């Protein structure tokens, strides 16, 4: 029994040490205030006046510019809301485009811009291509692809031709315009032989 007594004392001290360590850790955890999880709020967390955002190509040349009178950032979806927005595309190998709207919502790290309210796109003349204007309540710009699209009614003016359509997609790299369905089409004879702008007739077939 005398030989086991020191071992029992050591075991008791070890158990006491484990219990006291567990109690101290639990007490410390309960005593320290833990920050509550961040709320998923739709309120802006930052804002600015006279907002300007620039993006550049691999060579550091600015190719896209977005500006407005005011900007708000929303953390819940990492989006930006720009008031009185102007989006400019100025790639060296493509015609210059300028889009304006009452507001613009920037999504996907600037890869998608939704122009909302009195949205208007103007493509400047380029080579043999005449100026192009598209007006709609909403235009969606994909700056990296240099594509503008909408599924809303739109008025398209290309050179001396004019049409109303429902939904369209314009690729500024190829200078091709596809209108999903059209009505009230007026194609000028001066533009009838142009190859790059596709304006379908009421049956959805593109004139050659």
Coordinates of N, CA and C in Angstrom, one line a residue:
X1 N 0.8 -1.2 0.0 CA 0.0 0.0 0.0 C 0.9 1.3 0.0
X2 N 2.0 1.2 0.8 CA 2.9 2.4 0.8 C 3.5 2.6 -0.5
X3 N 3.7 1.6 -1.3 CA 4.3 1.7 -2.6 C 3.3 2.4 -3.6
X4 N 2.0 2.1 -3.4 CA 1.0 2.7 -4.3 C 0.6 4.1 -4.0
X5 N 0.9 4.5 -2.7 CA 0.4 5.8 -2.2 C 1.0 7.0 -3.1
X6 N 2.3 7.0 -3.4 CA 2.8 8.1 -4.2 C 2.2 8.2 -5.6
X7 N 1.9 6.9 -6.2 CA 1.3 6.9 -7.5 C -0.2 7.5 -7.4
X8 N -0.9 7.1 -6.4 CA -2.3 7.7 -6.2 C -2.2 9.2 -6.1
X9 N -1.3 9.7 -5.3 CA -1.2 11.2 -5.2 C -0.9 11.8 -6.5
X10 N 0.0 11.2 -7.3 CA 0.4 11.8 -8.6 C -0.9 11.8 -9.6
X11 N -1.6 10.7 -9.5 CA -2.8 10.6 -10.3 C -3.8 11.6 -9.9
X12 N -4.0 11.8 -8.6 CA -5.0 12.8 -8.1 C -4.6 14.2 -8.6
X13 N -3.3 14.5 -8.5 CA -2.8 15.8 -8.9 C -3.0 16.0 -10.4
X14 N -2.8 15.0 -11.2 CA -3.0 15.1 -12.6 C -4.4 15.3 -13.0
X15 N -5.4 14.6 -12.3 CA -6.8 14.8 -12.5 C -7.2 16.2 -12.1
X16 N -6.7 16.7 -11.0 CA -7.0 18.1 -10.5 C -6.5 19.1 -11.5
X17 N -5.3 18.9 -12.1 CA -4.7 19.8 -13.1 C -5.6 19.9 -14.3
X18 N -6.0 18.7 -14.8 CA -6.9 18.7 -16.0 C -8.2 19.4 -15.8
X19 N -8.8 19.1 -14.6 CA -10.1 19.8 -14.3 C -9.9 21.3 -14.2
X20 N -8.9 21.7 -13.5 CA -8.7 23.2 -13.4 C -8.3 23.8 -14.7
X21 N -7.6 23.2 -15.6 CA -7.3 23.7 -16.9 C -8.5 23.9 -17.7
X22 N -9.4 22.8 -17.7 CA -10.6 22.9 -18.5 C -11.5 24.0 -18.0
X23 N -11.6 24.2 -16.6 CA -12.5 25.2 -16.0 C -11.9 26.6 -16.4
X24 N -10.6 26.8 -16.4 CA -10.0 28.1 -16.7 C -10.3 28.4 -18.2
X25 N -10.2 27.5 -19.1 CA -10.4 27.7 -20.5 C -11.9 28.1 -20.7
X26 N -12.8 27.3 -20.1 CA -14.2 27.6 -20.3 C -14.6 29.0 -19.7
X27 N -14.0 29.3 -18.5 CA -14.3 30.6 -17.9 C -13.8 31.8 -18.8
X28 N -12.6 31.6 -19.4 CA -12.0 32.6 -20.2 C -12.8 32.8 -21.5
X29 N -13.3 31.7 -22.0 CA -14.1 31.8 -23.3 C -15.4 32.5 -23.0
X30 N -16.0 32.3 -21.8 CA -17.3 32.9 -21.5 C -17.1 34.4 -21.0
X31 N -15.9 34.7 -20.5 CA -15.7 36.0 -20.0 C -15.3 37.0 -21.2
X32 N -14.8 36.5 -22.3 CA -14.4 37.4 -23.4 C -15.6 37.6 -24.3
X33 N -15.9 38.8 -24.7 CA -17.0 39.1 -25.6 C -16.6 38.7 -27.0
X34 N -17.4 37.9 -27.6 CA -17.2 37.5 -29.0 C -18.0 38.3 -29.9
X35 N -17.4 38.9 -31.0 CA -18.1 39.7 -31.9 C -19.3 38.9 -32.6
X36 N -20.5 39.5 -32.6 CA -21.6 38.8 -33.3 C -21.3 38.7 -34.8
X37 N -21.9 37.7 -35.4 CA -21.7 37.6 -36.9 C -22.3 38.8 -37.6
X38 N -21.6 39.2 -38.7 CA -22.0 40.3 -39.4 C -23.4 40.2 -40.0
X39 N -24.2 41.2 -39.9 CA -25.5 41.1 -40.4 C -25.5 41.3 -42.0
X40 N -26.3 40.6 -42.6 CA -26.5 40.7 -44.1 C -27.5 41.8 -44.3
X41 N -27.0 43.0 -44.3 CA -27.8 44.2 -44.6 C -27.7 44.7 -46.0
X42 N -28.7 45.3 -46.5 CA -28.7 45.8 -47.8 C -28.4 47.3 -47.8
X43 N -27.9 47.8 -46.6 CA -27.5 49.2 -46.5 C -26.1 49.4 -47.0
X44 N -25.8 50.5 -47.7 CA -24.4 50.7 -48.2 C -23.5 50.9 -47.0
X45 N -22.2 50.5 -47.2 CA -21.2 50.6 -46.2 C -20.2 51.7 -46.6
X46 N -20.2 52.2 -47.8 CA -19.3 53.2 -48.2 C -19.9 54.0 -49.4
X47 N -19.5 55.2 -49.6 CA -20.0 56.0 -50.7 C -19.1 57.1 -51.0
X48 N -19.3 57.8 -52.2 CA -18.4 58.9 -52.6 C -19.1 59.7 -53.6
X49 N -18.6 60.9 -53.7 CA -19.1 61.9 -54.7 C -18.2 61.9 -55.9
X50 N -18.7 62.2 -57.1 CA -17.9 62.3 -58.3 C -17.0 61.1 -58.5
X51 N -17.7 60.0 -58.6 CA -17.1 58.6 -58.7 C -16.5 58.4 -60.1
X52 N -15.3 57.8 -60.1 CA -14.6 57.4 -61.4 C -13.9 56.1 -61.2
X53 N -14.2 55.1 -62.1 CA -13.6 53.8 -62.0 C -13.0 53.5 -63.4
X54 N -11.7 53.2 -63.4 CA -11.0 52.9 -64.6 C -10.5 51.4 -64.6
X55 N -10.5 50.8 -65.8 CA -10.0 49.4 -66.0 C -9.1 49.5 -67.2
X56 N -8.0 48.7 -67.1 CA -6.9 48.7 -68.1 C -6.7 47.3 -68.7
X57 N -6.1 47.3 -69.9 CA -5.8 46.0 -70.5 C -4.5 45.5 -70.0
X58 N -4.0 44.4 -70.5 CA -2.7 43.8 -70.0 C -1.5 44.7 -70.1
X59 N -1.6 45.6 -71.1 CA -0.5 46.6 -71.3 C -0.6 47.8 -70.4
X60 N -1.6 47.9 -69.6 CA -1.8 49.1 -68.7 C -2.5 50.2 -69.4
X61 N -3.1 50.0 -70.6 CA -3.8 51.0 -71.4 C -5.3 51.1 -70.9
X62 N -5.8 52.2 -70.4 CA -7.2 52.3 -70.0 C -8.1 52.0 -71.2
X63 N -9.1 51.0 -70.9 CA -10.0 50.6 -72.0 C -11.5 50.9 -71.6
X64 N -11.7 51.0 -70.3 CA -13.1 51.2 -69.8 C -13.1 52.3 -68.7
X65 N -14.1 53.1 -68.8 CA -14.2 54.1 -67.7 C -15.7 54.3 -67.3
X66 N -15.9 54.3 -66.0 CA -17.2 54.4 -65.5 C -17.2 55.6 -64.5
X67 N -18.1 56.6 -64.7 CA -18.1 57.7 -63.8 C -19.6 58.1 -63.5
X68 N -19.7 58.9 -62.4 CA -21.0 59.3 -62.0 C -21.0 60.4 -61.0
X69 N -22.1 61.0 -60.6 CA -22.1 62.0 -59.6 C -22.0 61.5 -58.2
X70 N -22.4 60.2 -58.0 CA -22.4 59.6 -56.7 C -22.3 58.1 -56.8
X71 N -21.6 57.5 -55.8 CA -21.4 56.0 -55.8 C -21.8 55.5 -54.4
X72 N -22.4 54.4 -54.3 CA -22.7 53.7 -53.1 C -22.2 52.2 -53.3
X73 N -21.6 51.7 -52.2 CA -21.2 50.2 -52.3 C -22.0 49.4 -51.3
X74 N -22.5 48.3 -51.8 CA -23.4 47.4 -51.0 C -22.7 46.1 -50.7
X75 N -22.3 45.8 -49.4 CA -21.5 44.6 -49.1 C -22.2 43.3 -49.3
X76 N -23.6 43.3 -49.3 CA -24.3 42.0 -49.3 C -24.1 41.3 -50.6
X77 N -23.8 42.0 -51.7 CA -23.5 41.4 -53.0 C -22.3 42.0 -53.7
X78 N -21.6 42.8 -52.9 CA -20.4 43.5 -53.4 C -20.7 44.2 -54.7
X79 N -21.7 45.0 -54.7 CA -22.1 45.8 -55.9 C -21.9 47.3 -55.7
X80 N -21.9 48.0 -56.8 CA -21.8 49.5 -56.7 C -23.0 50.1 -57.4
X81 N -23.6 51.1 -56.8 CA -24.7 51.8 -57.5 C -24.2 53.2 -57.8
X82 N -24.2 53.6 -59.1 CA -23.6 54.8 -59.6 C -24.8 55.7 -60.1
X83 N -24.9 56.9 -59.7 CA -25.9 57.8 -60.1 C -25.4 58.7 -61.2
X84 N -26.3 59.0 -62.2 CA -26.0 59.8 -63.4 C -24.7 59.2 -64.1
X85 N -24.8 57.9 -64.5 CA -23.7 57.1 -64.9 C -23.3 57.4 -66.3
X86 N -22.0 57.3 -66.6 CA -21.5 57.4 -68.0 C -20.4 56.3 -68.1
X87 N -20.7 55.3 -69.0 CA -19.7 54.2 -69.2 C -19.1 54.4 -70.6
X88 N -17.8 54.5 -70.6 CA -17.0 54.7 -71.9 C -16.1 53.5 -72.2
X89 N -16.3 53.0 -73.4 CA -15.4 51.9 -73.9 C -14.5 52.5 -75.0
X90 N -13.2 52.3 -74.8 CA -12.2 53.0 -75.7 C -11.1 52.0 -76.0
X91 N -11.4 50.8 -76.5 CA -10.4 49.8 -76.9 C -9.7 50.3 -78.2
X92 N -8.4 50.1 -78.3 CA -7.7 50.6 -79.5 C -8.2 49.9 -80.8
X93 N -8.7 48.7 -80.8 CA -9.1 48.0 -82.0 C -10.6 48.0 -82.2
X94 N -11.3 48.8 -81.4 CA -12.8 48.9 -81.5 C -13.3 50.3 -81.6
X95 N -14.5 50.6 -82.1 CA -15.0 51.9 -82.1 C -15.3 52.4 -80.6
X96 N -15.2 53.6 -80.4 CA -15.4 54.2 -79.1 C -16.9 54.2 -78.8
X97 N -17.3 53.8 -77.6 CA -18.7 53.7 -77.2 C -18.9 54.5 -75.9
X98 N -20.1 55.2 -75.8 CA -20.4 55.9 -74.6 C -21.9 55.5 -74.2
X99 N -22.0 55.0 -73.0 CA -23.4 54.7 -72.5 C -23.7 55.6 -71.4
X100 N -24.9 56.0 -71.3 CA -25.4 56.9 -70.2 C -26.7 56.4 -69.7
X101 N -27.0 56.6 -68.4 CA -28.2 56.2 -67.8 C -28.4 57.0 -66.5
X102 N -29.6 56.9 -65.9 CA -29.9 57.5 -64.6 C -29.1 56.9 -63.6
X103 N -29.0 55.5 -63.6 CA -28.2 54.8 -62.6 C -27.5 53.6 -63.3
X104 N -26.4 53.2 -62.7 CA -25.7 52.0 -63.2 C -25.4 51.1 -62.0
X105 N -25.6 49.8 -62.1 CA -25.3 48.9 -61.0 C -24.1 48.0 -61.5
X106 N -23.0 48.0 -60.8 CA -21.8 47.3 -61.2 C -21.7 46.0 -60.4
X107 N -21.6 44.9 -61.1 CA -21.6 43.6 -60.5 C -20.4 42.8 -61.0
X108 N -20.1 41.7 -60.3 CA -19.1 40.7 -60.8 C -17.7 41.4 -61.0
X109 N -17.3 42.2 -60.0 CA -16.0 42.9 -60.0 C -15.9 43.8 -61.3
X110 N -17.0 44.4 -61.7 CA -16.9 45.3 -62.8 C -17.1 44.6 -64.2
X111 N -17.4 43.3 -64.2 CA -17.6 42.6 -65.4 C -19.0 42.7 -66.0
X112 N -19.9 43.3 -65.2 CA -21.3 43.5 -65.7 C -21.8 44.8 -65.1
X113 N -22.3 45.6 -66.0 CA -22.8 46.9 -65.7 C -24.3 47.0 -66.2
X114 N -25.2 47.2 -65.3 CA -26.6 47.4 -65.7 C -27.0 48.8 -65.7
X115 N -27.2 49.4 -66.9 CA -27.5 50.8 -67.0 C -29.1 50.9 -67.0
X116 N -29.6 51.6 -66.1 CA -31.1 51.6 -65.8 C -31.6 53.0 -65.9
X117 N -32.7 53.2 -66.6 CA -33.4 54.5 -66.7 C -32.8 55.4 -67.7
X118 N -33.6 55.7 -68.8 CA -33.1 56.5 -69.9 C -31.8 56.1 -70.4
X119 N -31.6 54.7 -70.5 CA -30.3 54.2 -71.0 C -30.1 54.5 -72.5
X120 N -28.9 54.9 -72.8 CA -28.6 55.3 -74.2 C -27.1 54.9 -74.5
X121 N -26.9 54.2 -75.6 CA -25.6 53.9 -76.1 C -25.3 54.6 -77.4
X122 N -24.2 55.2 -77.5 CA -23.7 55.8 -78.7 C -22.4 55.2 -79.2
X123 N -22.4 54.6 -80.3 CA -21.1 54.1 -80.9 C -20.7 55.1 -82.0
X124 N -19.5 55.6 -81.8 CA -19.0 56.6 -82.7 C -18.7 56.0 -84.1
X125 N -18.7 56.8 -85.2 CA -18.3 56.2 -86.5 C -16.9 55.6 -86.4
X126 N -16.7 54.5 -87.2 CA -15.4 53.9 -87.2 C -15.2 53.3 -88.6
X127 N -14.2 53.8 -89.3 CA -14.0 53.3 -90.7 C -15.2 53.5 -91.5
X128 N -15.7 52.4 -92.1 CA -16.9 52.4 -92.9 C -18.2 52.4 -92.1
X129 N -18.1 52.1 -90.9 CA -19.3 52.0 -90.0 C -19.8 53.4 -89.6
X130 N -21.1 53.6 -89.8 CA -21.7 54.9 -89.3 C -22.0 54.8 -87.8
X131 N -22.4 55.9 -87.3 CA -22.7 56.0 -85.9 C -23.9 55.1 -85.6
X132 N -23.9 54.5 -84.4 CA -25.0 53.7 -83.9 C -25.5 54.2 -82.6
X133 N -26.9 54.3 -82.5 CA -27.5 54.7 -81.2 C -28.5 53.7 -80.8
X134 N -28.5 53.3 -79.6 CA -29.5 52.4 -79.0 C -30.1 53.1 -77.7
X135 N -31.4 53.2 -77.7 CA -32.1 53.8 -76.5 C -33.1 52.8 -75.9
X136 N -33.0 52.6 -74.6 CA -33.9 51.7 -73.9 C -34.0 52.0 -72.5
X137 N -34.9 51.4 -71.8 CA -35.0 51.7 -70.3 C -33.8 50.9 -69.6
X138 N -33.3 49.9 -70.2 CA -32.2 49.1 -69.6 C -31.3 48.6 -70.6
X139 N -30.0 48.8 -70.4 CA -28.9 48.2 -71.2 C -27.9 47.6 -70.3
X140 N -27.5 46.4 -70.7 CA -26.5 45.7 -69.9 C -25.2 45.6 -70.6
X141 N -24.1 46.1 -70.0 CA -22.8 46.2 -70.6 C -21.9 45.2 -70.0
X142 N -21.2 44.4 -70.9 CA -20.2 43.5 -70.4 C -18.8 44.0 -71.0
X143 N -18.1 44.8 -70.1 CA -16.9 45.6 -70.6 C -15.8 44.7 -71.2
X144 N -15.6 43.5 -70.5 CA -14.5 42.7 -70.9 C -14.8 42.0 -72.3
X145 N -16.0 41.7 -72.6 CA -16.4 41.1 -73.9 C -16.7 42.2 -74.9
X146 N -16.9 43.5 -74.4 CA -17.2 44.6 -75.3 C -18.6 44.3 -76.0
X147 N -19.6 43.8 -75.2 CA -20.9 43.5 -75.6 C -21.9 44.3 -74.8
X148 N -23.0 44.7 -75.5 CA -24.1 45.4 -74.9 C -25.4 44.7 -75.3
X149 N -26.2 44.4 -74.3 CA -27.4 43.7 -74.6 C -28.6 44.2 -73.8
X150 N -29.8 43.9 -74.2 CA -31.0 44.2 -73.4 C -32.1 43.2 -73.9
X151 N -33.1 42.9 -73.0 CA -34.2 42.2 -73.3 C -35.5 43.0 -73.3
X152 N -35.3 44.4 -73.2 CA -36.3 45.3 -73.2 C -36.6 45.9 -74.6
X153 N -37.7 46.6 -74.8 CA -37.9 47.4 -76.0 C -36.8 48.4 -76.2
X154 N -36.3 48.5 -77.5 CA -35.2 49.4 -77.7 C -35.4 50.1 -79.1
X155 N -35.0 51.3 -79.2 CA -34.9 52.0 -80.4 C -33.5 52.0 -80.9
X156 N -33.3 51.6 -82.2 CA -32.0 51.5 -82.8 C -31.9 52.4 -84.0
X157 N -30.9 53.3 -84.0 CA -30.7 54.1 -85.2 C -29.2 53.8 -85.6
X158 N -29.1 53.3 -86.9 CA -27.8 53.0 -87.4 C -27.7 53.8 -88.8
X159 N -26.9 54.8 -88.8 CA -26.8 55.6 -90.0 C -28.1 56.3 -90.2
X160 N -28.7 56.0 -91.4 CA -30.0 56.6 -91.8 C -31.1 55.6 -91.6
X161 N -30.8 54.5 -91.0 CA -31.8 53.4 -90.8 C -32.3 53.5 -89.3
X162 N -33.6 53.2 -89.1 CA -34.2 53.3 -87.8 C -35.2 52.1 -87.6
X163 N -35.2 51.6 -86.4 CA -36.1 50.5 -86.1 C -36.4 50.5 -84.6
X164 N -37.6 49.9 -84.3 CA -37.9 49.6 -82.9 C -37.9 48.0 -82.8
X165 N -37.3 47.6 -81.7 CA -37.2 46.1 -81.5 C -37.4 45.7 -80.0
X166 N -37.6 44.5 -79.8 CA -37.7 43.9 -78.4 C -36.5 43.0 -78.2
X167 N -35.6 43.5 -77.5 CA -34.4 42.7 -77.2 C -33.3 42.8 -78.3
X168 N -32.1 43.0 -77.9 CA -31.0 43.1 -78.9 C -29.7 42.8 -78.2
X169 N -28.7 42.5 -79.0 CA -27.3 42.3 -78.6 C -26.4 42.9 -79.6
X170 N -25.5 43.8 -79.1 CA -24.5 44.4 -80.0 C -23.1 44.0 -79.6
X171 N -22.3 43.5 -80.5 CA -20.9 43.1 -80.3 C -20.0 44.2 -80.9
X172 N -19.4 45.0 -80.1 CA -18.6 46.1 -80.6 C -17.3 45.6 -81.2
X173 N -16.8 44.4 -80.9 CA -15.6 43.9 -81.6 C -15.9 43.5 -83.1
X174 N -17.1 42.9 -83.3 CA -17.4 42.5 -84.7 C -18.3 43.5 -85.4
X175 N -18.8 44.5 -84.6 CA -19.8 45.5 -85.1 C -21.0 44.9 -85.6
X176 N -21.5 43.8 -84.9 CA -22.7 43.1 -85.3 C -23.8 43.4 -84.4
X177 N -24.9 43.8 -84.9 CA -26.1 44.0 -84.1 C -27.2 43.0 -84.4
X178 N -27.6 42.3 -83.4 CA -28.7 41.3 -83.5 C -29.9 41.8 -82.7
X179 N -31.1 42.0 -83.4 CA -32.3 42.4 -82.8 C -33.2 41.1 -82.8
X180 N -33.7 40.8 -81.6 CA -34.5 39.5 -81.4 C -35.8 39.5 -82.1
X181 N -36.6 40.6 -82.0 CA -37.8 40.8 -82.7 C -38.0 42.3 -83.0
X182 N -38.5 42.6 -84.2 CA -38.5 44.0 -84.6 C -39.9 44.4 -85.1
X183 N -40.1 45.7 -85.1 CA -41.3 46.3 -85.7 C -41.0 47.7 -86.1
X184 N -41.8 48.3 -87.0 CA -41.5 49.6 -87.4 C -40.1 49.8 -87.9
X185 N -39.7 49.1 -89.0 CA -38.4 49.1 -89.5 C -38.3 50.0 -90.7
X186 N -37.3 50.9 -90.7 CA -37.1 51.8 -91.8 C -35.6 51.7 -92.2
X187 N -35.2 51.0 -93.3 CA -33.8 50.8 -93.7 C -33.5 51.7 -94.9
X188 N -32.5 52.6 -94.7 CA -32.2 53.5 -95.8 C -31.4 52.7 -96.9
X189 N -31.6 53.2 -98.1 CA -30.9 52.6 -99.2 C -29.4 52.7 -99.1
X190 N -28.9 53.8 -98.4 CA -27.5 54.0 -98.2 C -26.9 52.9 -97.2
X191 N -27.7 52.3 -96.4 CA -27.2 51.4 -95.5 C -27.6 49.9 -95.8
X192 N -28.3 49.7 -96.9 CA -28.8 48.4 -97.2 C -27.7 47.4 -97.6
X193 N -26.5 47.9 -98.0 CA -25.4 47.0 -98.4 C -24.4 46.8 -97.4
X194 N -24.6 47.4 -96.2 CA -23.6 47.3 -95.1 C -23.7 45.9 -94.6
X195 N -22.5 45.4 -94.2 CA -22.4 43.9 -93.9 C -22.4 43.7 -92.4
X196 N -22.0 44.6 -91.6 CA -21.8 44.3 -90.2 C -22.9 44.5 -89.3
X197 N -23.9 45.3 -89.7 CA -25.0 45.5 -88.8 C -26.2 44.7 -89.3
X198 N -26.7 43.8 -88.4 CA -27.8 42.9 -88.7 C -29.1 43.4 -88.2
X199 N -30.0 43.8 -89.0 CA -31.3 44.3 -88.6 C -32.4 43.4 -89.2
X200 N -33.0 42.5 -88.4 CA -33.9 41.6 -88.9 C -35.3 42.3 -89.3
X201 N -36.0 41.6 -90.2 CA -37.3 42.1 -90.5 C -38.3 41.6 -89.5
X202 N -39.6 41.8 -89.8 CA -40.6 41.5 -88.8 C -40.7 40.0 -88.7
X203 N -40.3 39.2 -89.6 CA -40.3 37.7 -89.5 C -39.1 37.2 -88.8
X204 N -38.1 38.1 -88.5 CA -36.9 37.7 -87.8 C -35.8 37.3 -88.7
X205 N -35.9 37.5 -90.0 CA -34.9 37.1 -91.0 C -34.0 38.4 -91.2
X206 N -32.7 38.2 -91.3 CA -31.9 39.4 -91.5 C -31.8 39.7 -93.0
X207 N -31.9 40.9 -93.4 CA -31.8 41.3 -94.8 C -30.3 41.1 -95.3
X208 N -30.1 40.7 -96.5 CA -28.7 40.5 -97.0 C -28.3 41.8 -97.7

